[in-house]
Amino acid sequence: MTSDPVVRNGDASAGAMPDLPGTGDGPQRLHPLSIITTGLRYLRGLILPVIVVMISRGFSGDRVENTVTFGIPLAAALLSVIGGAFHWAFSRYELNGRELEVKTGFISRQQRVVPVERIQAVDFEEAPLERVLGLVRVRVETAASGHEQARIELNALGRKDADLLRGKLLTLRAGMGEAGSPSPVGEATPPGVDLTEGEVLYRLSMRDLLLAGATSGRIGPAAAVVGVLMQFGTDLVPRSWWERVPWDSAAHAGVQAIIAAVIVLGLLAWMLAIGTTVLTFAGFELRAYGRGQDHANGHSHSHNHNHQLVIRHGLLDRRRRTIPLRRIQAVVTIETVIRQPFGFAEIRIESAGQVGGEEDASGVLVPFIRMADVPALIAAATPEFSVPDDPSALERLPKRAARRYVVPPVLWTAALCLAVNVVFWRWVNGLHWWTLAAAVLVPLAALQGWMEYRAAGWGLTAAHLVLRWRTLTGRHVLVTRRQRLQHRGTTANIFQRRARLATFHAAVASGSSGGHFALPHLEARDADWLLAELQPARTREALWGAAAEP
């Protein structure tokens, strides 16, 4: 199967279905080497436990123990290869011109059919072994891909076959849109746009990549991983090494040993966080497609419905994600506690119909960027979410809301510190200096509450809703469009009602677990005004009025 992987929609006559070779050729198989990759995918969940068992036990056991230790992994590997062979033998895909049909399964047969005009994006993923074997995982996204069963994934195609299939799908999709399909306009590559090129909007240099890892929020999970590895340290490290450690001296060192252990754990976690960031985002590149065609046709970029964003990243697992602009529901700029003093941030998106949580980068638009460059990048990448006004000039919360941010965390923290000291005083041989030192958390809780109050704000324009808030992780600024709101509401508990305050809630469509946002302790009349002003009828009037202005 050979073809030029670069397919341009303009090669087909306007209003007619493109006549491409290979459509309607009958069911096609995955690449035979998918037996290996699929088998390893079945086996990968057992790799770490098997390695731990083999290192800890070695060959020191008797014949029966060695047979069990090494026989179980070999049996699991054999079963995984057999499973991969069955998956390959009973998997078929077929493109018949209007639908993509995929059949899988041996015992439980599964058949899924996706109309070509409903296809939103065709993404590629390549693990290291797949790159060596010349294979590509193809993922076909639809508007309903927030549901796992609505997404089609072909585990292993040859690189040429994957490029050919992607070109056919996107070209057929664009041809149906031109022919007057009722599907949304412009979700696929527009006519005349090269699938291999595009305007580069942002690249992550190695320096920025290292800074991103050093200031990321991955340090917490990395510390947990290091702690688990230390639990297995006696099994993974030879006993002779542990015997050389002067444990008696370390035990008498007391506080110094604890501090040294904390420093070592922190350094290991920091290095692991940098390493995982490099693995995930190496070679990061954000490109825009469709803009050149709009300029050629004389259309405004701000009203571009054909605009797609393509994100490529990954050192070992290379991923290529396609994000149609129409699927983006909100843009969130996050300044973490570590990055904010240095003027760095991360940009995330809420996207409708796309599954989140598959990978750490599922909702990331840009993992690391200078705050000074954020407005220009949002204007270039997602112009519909570019706010003309300064996001820092938002409506602030009333002064009486400050105590609602400060008092509750102070009371909860003080109660927790008191409970810890009481427990140690009554049941654990008296008080200790570190239990008393925990009281320092009380002023820190007050400082965090005050910072949350100072950061909170909101804004409403003719087209946008802007919310700003702070959490323990950092400061967040949300920008969404009025017509993208799926839900809005207000709540007020008894204490808020006495202070004439309320919490404003808003939600956008999101394929992940996010999509809901809340801003506590607004002025009650402001929350009610937002609730009324964001009614669909008023939103349409505001948008029409803004469009009519010169």
Coordinates of C-alpha atoms in Angstrom, one line a residue:
M1 CA 0.0 0.0 0.0
T2 CA 1.8 3.1 -1.2
S3 CA 0.8 6.7 -1.5
D4 CA 2.0 10.2 -1.0
P5 CA 1.4 10.8 2.8
V6 CA 0.7 14.5 2.0
V7 CA -2.9 14.8 0.9
R8 CA -4.4 18.1 0.0
N9 CA -8.1 18.6 -0.1
G10 CA -7.8 21.0 -3.0
D11 CA -7.0 18.2 -5.3
A12 CA -10.6 17.1 -5.3
S13 CA -13.2 19.0 -7.3
A14 CA -15.4 21.3 -5.2
G15 CA -18.6 19.7 -4.0
A16 CA -17.6 16.2 -5.1
M17 CA -16.4 13.2 -3.1
P18 CA -12.7 12.7 -3.6
D19 CA -11.9 9.6 -5.5
L20 CA -9.1 8.1 -3.5
P21 CA -7.5 4.7 -4.2
G22 CA -7.9 2.3 -1.2
T23 CA -11.4 3.3 -0.1
G24 CA -13.7 0.3 -0.4
D25 CA -10.8 -2.1 -0.8
G26 CA -12.3 -4.4 1.8
P27 CA -11.2 -5.2 5.4
Q28 CA -7.5 -4.5 6.2
R29 CA -5.4 -6.1 8.9
L30 CA -3.1 -4.5 11.4
H31 CA 0.7 -4.9 10.8
P32 CA 1.8 -8.4 11.8
L33 CA 4.4 -7.0 14.2
S34 CA 1.4 -5.8 16.3
I35 CA 1.5 -9.3 17.8
I36 CA 4.7 -8.2 19.6
T37 CA 3.6 -4.7 20.6
T38 CA 0.2 -5.9 21.8
G39 CA 1.7 -8.8 23.7
L40 CA 4.1 -6.4 25.5
R41 CA 1.2 -4.1 26.3
Y42 CA -0.5 -7.0 28.0
L43 CA 2.7 -7.8 29.9
R44 CA 3.9 -4.4 31.0
G45 CA 1.7 -4.4 34.1
L46 CA 3.7 -7.4 35.4
I47 CA 7.2 -6.1 34.5
L48 CA 8.0 -4.2 37.7
P49 CA 6.7 -6.9 40.2
V50 CA 8.6 -9.6 38.3
I51 CA 11.9 -7.5 38.4
V52 CA 11.5 -6.9 42.1
V53 CA 10.9 -10.6 42.8
M54 CA 13.8 -11.7 40.6
I55 CA 16.3 -9.3 42.2
S56 CA 15.2 -10.0 45.7
R57 CA 15.2 -13.8 45.4
G58 CA 17.8 -14.4 42.7
F59 CA 19.0 -18.0 42.4
S60 CA 19.3 -18.6 46.1
G61 CA 16.2 -20.8 46.4
D62 CA 15.8 -24.5 45.7
R63 CA 14.7 -26.0 42.4
V64 CA 11.0 -25.6 43.1
E65 CA 11.3 -21.9 44.2
N66 CA 13.4 -21.1 41.1
T67 CA 10.9 -22.8 38.9
V68 CA 8.1 -20.7 40.3
T69 CA 10.2 -17.5 40.3
F70 CA 11.2 -17.8 36.7
G71 CA 8.4 -20.0 35.3
I72 CA 5.5 -17.6 36.1
P73 CA 7.1 -14.7 34.1
L74 CA 7.8 -17.0 31.2
A75 CA 4.3 -18.3 31.2
A76 CA 2.9 -14.7 31.4
A77 CA 5.1 -13.7 28.4
L78 CA 3.9 -16.7 26.4
L79 CA 0.3 -16.0 27.2
S80 CA 0.8 -12.3 26.2
V81 CA 2.2 -13.3 22.9
I82 CA -0.7 -15.7 22.3
G83 CA -3.1 -12.9 23.2
G84 CA -1.4 -10.5 20.8
A85 CA -1.7 -13.1 18.0
F86 CA -5.4 -13.5 18.6
H87 CA -5.9 -9.7 18.7
W88 CA -4.1 -9.4 15.3
A89 CA -5.9 -12.4 13.8
F90 CA -9.4 -11.1 14.7
S91 CA -8.9 -7.4 14.1
R92 CA -10.0 -5.7 10.9
Y93 CA -10.6 -2.1 9.8
E94 CA -12.3 -0.9 6.6
L95 CA -12.8 2.5 5.0
N96 CA -15.7 2.2 2.6
G97 CA -15.8 5.9 1.6
R98 CA -18.4 7.2 4.1
E99 CA -17.6 5.2 7.2
L100 CA -14.7 3.7 9.1
E101 CA -15.5 0.3 10.5
V102 CA -13.4 -1.6 13.0
K103 CA -14.0 -5.2 14.2
T104 CA -12.1 -6.7 17.1
G105 CA -12.3 -9.6 19.6
F106 CA -12.4 -13.4 19.5
I107 CA -14.7 -14.5 22.4
S108 CA -16.5 -11.1 22.7
R109 CA -16.8 -9.6 19.2
Q110 CA -16.9 -5.9 19.0
Q111 CA -17.9 -3.8 15.9
R112 CA -17.7 0.0 15.8
V113 CA -18.6 2.2 12.9
V114 CA -17.7 5.9 12.7
P115 CA -19.2 8.1 9.9
V116 CA -16.3 9.9 8.3
E117 CA -18.0 13.3 8.6
R118 CA -18.0 12.9 12.4
I119 CA -14.3 12.5 12.7
Q120 CA -12.7 15.4 14.5
A121 CA -9.0 14.4 14.6
V122 CA -6.6 11.6 13.7
D123 CA -3.7 11.4 16.1
F124 CA -0.5 9.3 16.1
E125 CA 1.5 7.8 19.0
E126 CA 4.8 6.0 18.9
A127 CA 6.4 4.1 21.7
P128 CA 10.2 3.4 21.5
L129 CA 9.7 -0.2 20.3
E130 CA 7.1 1.0 17.8
R131 CA 9.5 3.5 16.4
V132 CA 12.1 0.8 16.0
L133 CA 9.7 -1.5 14.2
G134 CA 8.3 1.3 12.1
L135 CA 4.8 1.1 13.6
V136 CA 2.3 3.9 14.6
R137 CA -0.7 3.8 16.9
V138 CA -3.6 5.6 15.2
R139 CA -6.3 7.2 17.3
V140 CA -9.5 8.5 15.6
E141 CA -11.3 11.1 17.7
T142 CA -15.0 12.0 17.3
A143 CA -17.1 14.7 19.1
A144 CA -18.3 11.9 21.4
S145 CA -14.8 10.7 22.3
G146 CA -15.3 11.8 25.9
H147 CA -16.9 8.3 26.1
E148 CA -14.2 5.6 25.8
Q149 CA -16.3 3.4 23.5
A150 CA -16.8 6.3 21.0
R151 CA -13.1 6.4 20.1
I152 CA -11.3 4.1 17.7
E153 CA -7.7 3.1 18.2
L154 CA -5.7 1.0 15.7
N155 CA -2.8 -0.4 17.8
A156 CA -0.2 -0.9 15.1
L157 CA -0.1 0.2 11.5
G158 CA 2.9 0.6 9.3
R159 CA 4.0 4.2 9.0
K160 CA 3.0 4.5 5.3
D161 CA -0.4 2.9 5.9
A162 CA -1.0 5.2 8.9
D163 CA -0.2 8.3 6.8
L164 CA -2.4 7.0 4.0
L165 CA -5.3 6.3 6.2
R166 CA -5.1 9.7 7.9
G167 CA -4.9 11.5 4.6
K168 CA -8.0 9.6 3.3
L169 CA -10.0 10.3 6.4
L170 CA -9.3 14.0 6.6
T171 CA -9.7 14.5 2.9
L172 CA -13.0 12.6 2.8
R173 CA -14.2 14.5 5.9
A174 CA -13.4 17.9 4.3
G175 CA -15.1 16.8 1.0
M176 CA -18.3 15.9 2.8
G177 CA -18.3 19.2 4.6
E178 CA -18.0 21.0 1.3
A179 CA -20.8 19.0 -0.1
G180 CA -23.2 20.3 2.6
S181 CA -23.0 17.8 5.3
P182 CA -24.9 18.7 8.5
S183 CA -21.8 18.1 10.5
P184 CA -20.0 21.1 12.0
V185 CA -18.0 23.1 9.5
G186 CA -14.2 22.9 9.5
E187 CA -13.4 20.3 12.1
A188 CA -11.0 18.6 9.7
T189 CA -8.1 19.9 7.6
P190 CA -9.4 22.6 5.3
P191 CA -8.9 22.4 1.5
G192 CA -5.4 23.3 0.3
V193 CA -3.7 22.9 3.7
D194 CA -0.6 20.8 3.9
L195 CA -0.9 18.1 6.5
T196 CA 2.8 18.1 7.2
E197 CA 3.4 21.8 7.6
G198 CA 1.8 24.6 9.5
E199 CA 2.8 27.7 11.4
V200 CA 5.0 27.1 14.4
L201 CA 3.5 29.0 17.3
Y202 CA 5.7 27.8 20.2
R203 CA 8.7 25.5 20.8
L204 CA 10.1 24.4 24.1
S205 CA 13.9 24.8 24.2
M206 CA 16.0 22.4 26.3
R207 CA 16.7 25.3 28.8
D208 CA 13.0 25.9 29.2
L209 CA 12.4 22.2 29.5
L210 CA 14.8 21.8 32.4
L211 CA 13.3 24.9 34.1
A212 CA 9.8 23.4 33.6
G213 CA 10.9 20.2 35.3
A214 CA 12.6 22.0 38.1
T215 CA 9.5 24.1 38.9
S216 CA 6.8 21.6 38.0
G217 CA 4.2 20.1 40.4
R218 CA 5.6 16.7 39.7
I219 CA 7.9 16.9 42.8
G220 CA 5.1 15.7 45.1
P221 CA 4.3 12.5 43.1
A222 CA 8.1 12.0 42.5
A223 CA 8.7 12.1 46.3
A224 CA 6.0 9.4 46.8
V225 CA 7.7 7.2 44.2
V226 CA 11.1 7.7 45.8
G227 CA 9.6 6.8 49.2
V228 CA 8.2 3.6 47.8
L229 CA 11.5 2.7 46.2
M230 CA 13.2 3.3 49.6
Q231 CA 10.8 0.8 51.1
F232 CA 12.1 -1.8 48.7
G233 CA 15.7 -0.6 49.2
T234 CA 16.7 -3.6 51.4
D235 CA 15.6 -6.0 48.6
L236 CA 17.0 -4.0 45.6
V237 CA 20.4 -3.1 47.1
P238 CA 22.9 -5.8 48.0
R239 CA 23.1 -6.6 51.7
S240 CA 26.8 -5.9 51.7
W241 CA 26.2 -2.3 50.8
W242 CA 23.8 -1.8 53.7
E243 CA 26.2 -3.4 56.2
R244 CA 28.7 -0.6 55.4
V245 CA 26.3 2.1 56.6
P246 CA 27.2 3.3 60.1
W247 CA 23.7 2.9 61.5
D248 CA 24.7 3.4 65.1
S249 CA 26.3 6.8 64.4
A250 CA 23.3 7.8 62.3
A251 CA 20.9 6.8 65.1
H252 CA 22.8 9.0 67.6
A253 CA 22.9 11.9 65.1
G254 CA 19.1 12.5 65.8
V255 CA 17.9 15.7 64.1
Q256 CA 20.9 15.9 61.7
A257 CA 20.1 12.4 60.3
I258 CA 16.4 13.4 59.8
I259 CA 17.3 16.6 58.1
A260 CA 19.9 14.8 55.9
A261 CA 17.3 12.2 54.9
V262 CA 14.8 14.8 54.0
I263 CA 17.4 16.7 51.9
V264 CA 18.4 13.5 50.1
L265 CA 14.7 12.6 49.5
G266 CA 14.0 16.1 48.2
L267 CA 16.9 16.0 45.8
L268 CA 16.0 12.6 44.4
A269 CA 12.4 13.7 44.0
W270 CA 13.5 16.9 42.3
M271 CA 15.7 15.0 39.9
L272 CA 13.0 12.5 39.1
A273 CA 10.5 15.4 38.5
I274 CA 13.0 17.0 36.0
G275 CA 13.5 13.6 34.3
T276 CA 9.8 12.8 33.9
T277 CA 9.2 16.3 32.5
V278 CA 12.0 15.8 29.9
L279 CA 10.6 12.4 29.0
T280 CA 7.0 13.8 28.6
F281 CA 7.7 17.2 26.8
A282 CA 11.0 16.8 25.0
G283 CA 10.7 18.2 21.5
F284 CA 7.5 20.0 22.4
E285 CA 6.0 21.9 19.4
L286 CA 2.7 23.7 18.9
R287 CA 1.6 24.4 15.4
A288 CA -1.4 26.0 13.8
Y289 CA -3.1 24.7 10.7
G290 CA -5.7 26.5 8.5
R291 CA -4.7 30.1 9.1
G292 CA -2.9 30.4 5.8
Q293 CA -6.0 29.3 3.9
D294 CA -8.1 31.8 5.7
H295 CA -5.8 34.6 4.9
A296 CA -5.7 33.6 1.2
N297 CA -9.5 33.7 1.2
G298 CA -9.7 37.0 2.9
H299 CA -11.3 35.7 6.1
S300 CA -10.5 37.1 9.6
H301 CA -8.4 34.8 11.7
S302 CA -10.5 35.6 14.8
H303 CA -13.5 33.9 13.0
N304 CA -11.5 31.0 11.7
H305 CA -13.6 27.8 12.0
N306 CA -11.0 25.7 10.1
H307 CA -8.2 26.3 12.6
Q308 CA -6.6 23.3 14.2
L309 CA -3.8 23.1 16.7
V310 CA -1.3 20.2 16.6
I311 CA 0.9 19.4 19.6
R312 CA 3.9 17.1 19.3
H313 CA 6.0 16.0 22.2
G314 CA 7.7 13.1 23.9
L315 CA 11.2 11.7 24.1
L316 CA 10.4 8.0 24.3
D317 CA 6.7 7.9 23.6
R318 CA 6.2 10.4 20.8
R319 CA 2.7 11.8 20.7
R320 CA 0.9 13.9 18.1
R321 CA -2.4 15.5 19.3
T322 CA -4.8 17.4 17.1
I323 CA -7.1 19.9 18.7
P324 CA -9.8 21.5 16.6
L325 CA -10.4 25.1 17.7
R326 CA -14.1 24.6 17.9
R327 CA -13.7 21.9 20.6
I328 CA -11.8 24.2 23.0
Q329 CA -14.3 25.4 25.7
A330 CA -12.0 27.3 28.0
V331 CA -8.3 28.4 28.4
V332 CA -6.8 28.3 31.9
T333 CA -3.4 30.0 32.7
I334 CA -1.8 28.5 35.8
E335 CA 1.0 30.1 37.8
T336 CA 2.2 27.6 40.4
V337 CA 3.7 28.8 43.7
I338 CA 7.2 28.0 42.5
R339 CA 6.8 29.6 39.0
Q340 CA 4.9 32.7 39.9
P341 CA 7.8 34.6 41.5
F342 CA 9.9 33.9 38.4
G343 CA 7.2 35.0 35.9
F344 CA 6.5 31.5 34.4
A345 CA 3.2 29.7 33.8
E346 CA 1.4 26.8 32.2
I347 CA -1.5 27.0 29.8
R348 CA -4.2 24.3 29.9
I349 CA -7.4 23.9 27.9
E350 CA -10.8 22.3 28.6
S351 CA -11.8 20.5 25.4
A352 CA -15.2 19.0 24.6
G353 CA -15.5 15.3 23.8
Q354 CA -11.9 14.4 24.5
V355 CA -10.9 11.9 27.2
G356 CA -8.6 13.2 29.8
G357 CA -6.3 11.4 32.2
E358 CA -4.7 9.1 29.6
E359 CA -1.5 10.9 30.0
D360 CA -0.1 13.6 32.1
A361 CA -0.2 16.0 29.1
S362 CA -3.9 15.4 28.1
G363 CA -5.1 18.9 28.8
V364 CA -1.9 20.9 28.4
L365 CA -1.7 23.4 25.6
V366 CA 1.7 24.8 26.6
P367 CA 3.6 23.2 29.6
F368 CA 5.9 26.2 30.3
I369 CA 5.9 29.8 29.1
R370 CA 6.8 33.2 30.3
M371 CA 3.8 35.2 31.6
A372 CA 4.8 38.1 29.4
D373 CA 4.3 35.9 26.3
V374 CA 0.9 34.4 27.3
P375 CA -1.4 37.1 25.8
A376 CA 0.3 36.9 22.4
L377 CA 0.3 33.1 22.3
I378 CA -3.4 32.9 23.2
A379 CA -4.2 35.5 20.6
A380 CA -2.3 33.4 18.0
A381 CA -3.3 29.9 19.0
T382 CA -6.9 30.4 20.4
P383 CA -8.0 33.8 19.2
E384 CA -11.6 33.3 20.4
F385 CA -10.3 33.3 24.0
S386 CA -8.1 36.4 23.7
V387 CA -9.3 39.0 26.1
P388 CA -8.7 42.5 25.0
D389 CA -8.6 43.9 28.5
D390 CA -5.9 43.2 31.1
P391 CA -6.9 40.1 33.1
S392 CA -5.3 41.7 36.2
A393 CA -7.8 44.5 36.1
L394 CA -10.8 42.4 37.3
E395 CA -13.5 43.1 39.7
R396 CA -12.3 42.5 43.3
L397 CA -14.2 40.8 46.1
P398 CA -15.6 43.0 48.9
K399 CA -13.4 43.6 52.0
R400 CA -15.8 41.7 54.3
A401 CA -15.1 38.5 52.2
A402 CA -11.4 38.5 53.5
R403 CA -12.3 36.9 56.8
R404 CA -14.2 34.2 55.0
Y405 CA -11.0 33.2 53.2
V406 CA -8.8 33.6 56.3
V407 CA -10.7 32.4 59.4
P408 CA -11.9 28.9 58.3
P409 CA -8.4 27.6 57.4
V410 CA -6.9 29.1 60.5
L411 CA -9.5 27.4 62.7
W412 CA -9.1 24.0 61.0
T413 CA -5.3 24.2 61.2
A414 CA -5.3 25.3 64.9
A415 CA -7.7 22.4 65.7
L416 CA -5.5 19.9 64.0
C417 CA -2.4 21.1 65.7
L418 CA -4.2 21.0 69.1
A419 CA -5.4 17.5 68.5
V420 CA -1.9 16.3 67.6
N421 CA -0.4 17.7 70.8
V422 CA -3.2 16.3 72.9
V423 CA -2.7 12.8 71.5
F424 CA 1.1 12.9 72.1
W425 CA 0.6 14.4 75.6
R426 CA -1.9 11.8 76.7
W427 CA -0.8 8.6 74.9
V428 CA 2.7 9.0 73.4
N429 CA 5.0 9.8 76.3
G430 CA 4.5 13.6 76.5
L431 CA 5.0 16.5 74.1
H432 CA 7.8 16.8 71.6
W433 CA 9.4 19.9 70.1
W434 CA 8.2 19.0 66.6
T435 CA 4.5 18.7 67.7
L436 CA 4.7 22.1 69.3
A437 CA 6.5 23.5 66.2
A438 CA 3.5 22.4 64.1
A439 CA 1.7 25.5 65.4
V440 CA 3.7 27.5 62.8
L441 CA 1.2 26.1 60.3
V442 CA -1.5 28.4 61.8
P443 CA 0.0 31.7 60.5
L444 CA 0.9 30.0 57.2
A445 CA -2.8 29.0 56.8
A446 CA -3.8 32.7 57.5
L447 CA -1.3 33.8 54.8
Q448 CA -2.6 31.3 52.3
G449 CA -6.2 32.5 53.0
W450 CA -5.2 36.1 52.6
M451 CA -3.4 35.4 49.3
E452 CA -6.5 33.6 48.0
Y453 CA -8.7 36.6 48.8
R454 CA -6.2 39.0 47.1
A455 CA -6.1 36.9 44.0
A456 CA -9.8 36.3 43.6
G457 CA -11.6 38.3 40.9
W458 CA -14.0 38.2 38.0
G459 CA -14.7 40.0 34.7
L460 CA -17.4 39.9 32.0
T461 CA -17.1 41.3 28.5
A462 CA -19.4 41.2 25.6
A463 CA -18.0 37.8 24.6
H464 CA -16.0 36.4 27.6
L465 CA -16.3 35.4 31.2
V466 CA -13.0 35.7 33.2
L467 CA -12.5 34.1 36.6
R468 CA -9.4 34.3 38.7
W469 CA -8.7 32.3 41.9
R470 CA -5.8 30.8 43.9
T471 CA -5.4 27.4 45.5
L472 CA -2.5 25.7 47.3
T473 CA -1.0 24.9 44.0
G474 CA -1.0 28.4 42.6
R475 CA -3.0 31.1 40.8
H476 CA -5.5 30.3 38.0
V477 CA -7.0 32.5 35.4
L478 CA -9.9 31.1 33.4
V479 CA -11.2 32.6 30.1
T480 CA -14.2 31.2 28.4
R481 CA -16.8 32.4 26.0
R482 CA -20.3 33.2 27.1
Q483 CA -21.9 30.8 24.6
R484 CA -19.6 27.9 25.8
L485 CA -21.1 27.9 29.2
Q486 CA -23.1 24.7 29.9
H487 CA -24.2 25.5 33.4
R488 CA -24.1 28.4 35.8
G489 CA -25.4 28.9 39.3
T490 CA -24.9 30.4 42.8
T491 CA -24.9 28.9 46.3
A492 CA -24.8 30.6 49.7
N493 CA -24.6 28.9 53.1
I494 CA -25.9 30.5 56.3
F495 CA -22.7 32.3 57.0
Q496 CA -22.5 33.7 53.5
R497 CA -26.1 34.9 53.6
R498 CA -25.4 36.8 56.8
A499 CA -22.5 38.5 55.1
R500 CA -24.4 39.1 51.9
L501 CA -22.0 36.9 49.9
A502 CA -22.4 34.0 47.5
T503 CA -20.4 31.5 45.5
F504 CA -20.6 31.6 41.7
H505 CA -20.4 28.4 39.8
A506 CA -19.8 27.9 36.0
A507 CA -19.2 24.8 33.9
V508 CA -18.2 24.1 30.3
A509 CA -18.3 20.9 28.3
S510 CA -15.3 18.8 29.0
G511 CA -14.3 15.2 28.2
S512 CA -12.2 15.0 31.3
S513 CA -13.2 15.2 34.9
G514 CA -12.8 19.0 34.9
G515 CA -15.0 21.6 33.4
H516 CA -16.5 23.0 36.6
F517 CA -15.2 26.2 38.2
A518 CA -16.3 28.1 41.3
L519 CA -15.4 31.6 42.8
P520 CA -16.4 31.8 46.5
H521 CA -17.5 34.8 48.4
L522 CA -18.6 37.3 45.7
E523 CA -20.9 40.1 46.6
A524 CA -24.3 38.5 46.5
R525 CA -25.8 41.1 44.1
D526 CA -22.8 40.6 41.8
A527 CA -23.3 36.8 41.7
D528 CA -27.0 37.4 41.0
W529 CA -26.1 39.9 38.2
L530 CA -23.7 37.4 36.6
L531 CA -26.4 34.7 36.8
A532 CA -28.9 36.9 35.0
E533 CA -26.4 38.5 32.5
L534 CA -25.2 35.1 31.3
Q535 CA -28.7 34.1 30.2
P536 CA -28.6 32.8 26.6
A537 CA -30.8 35.6 25.3
R538 CA -28.6 38.3 26.9
T539 CA -25.5 36.6 25.7
R540 CA -26.7 36.6 22.1
E541 CA -27.7 40.3 22.4
A542 CA -24.2 41.2 23.8
L543 CA -22.4 39.3 21.0
W544 CA -24.6 40.8 18.3
G545 CA -24.0 44.3 19.8
A546 CA -20.2 43.7 19.9
A547 CA -20.2 42.5 16.3
A548 CA -22.1 45.6 15.1
E549 CA -19.6 48.0 16.6
P550 CA -17.2 49.5 14.1

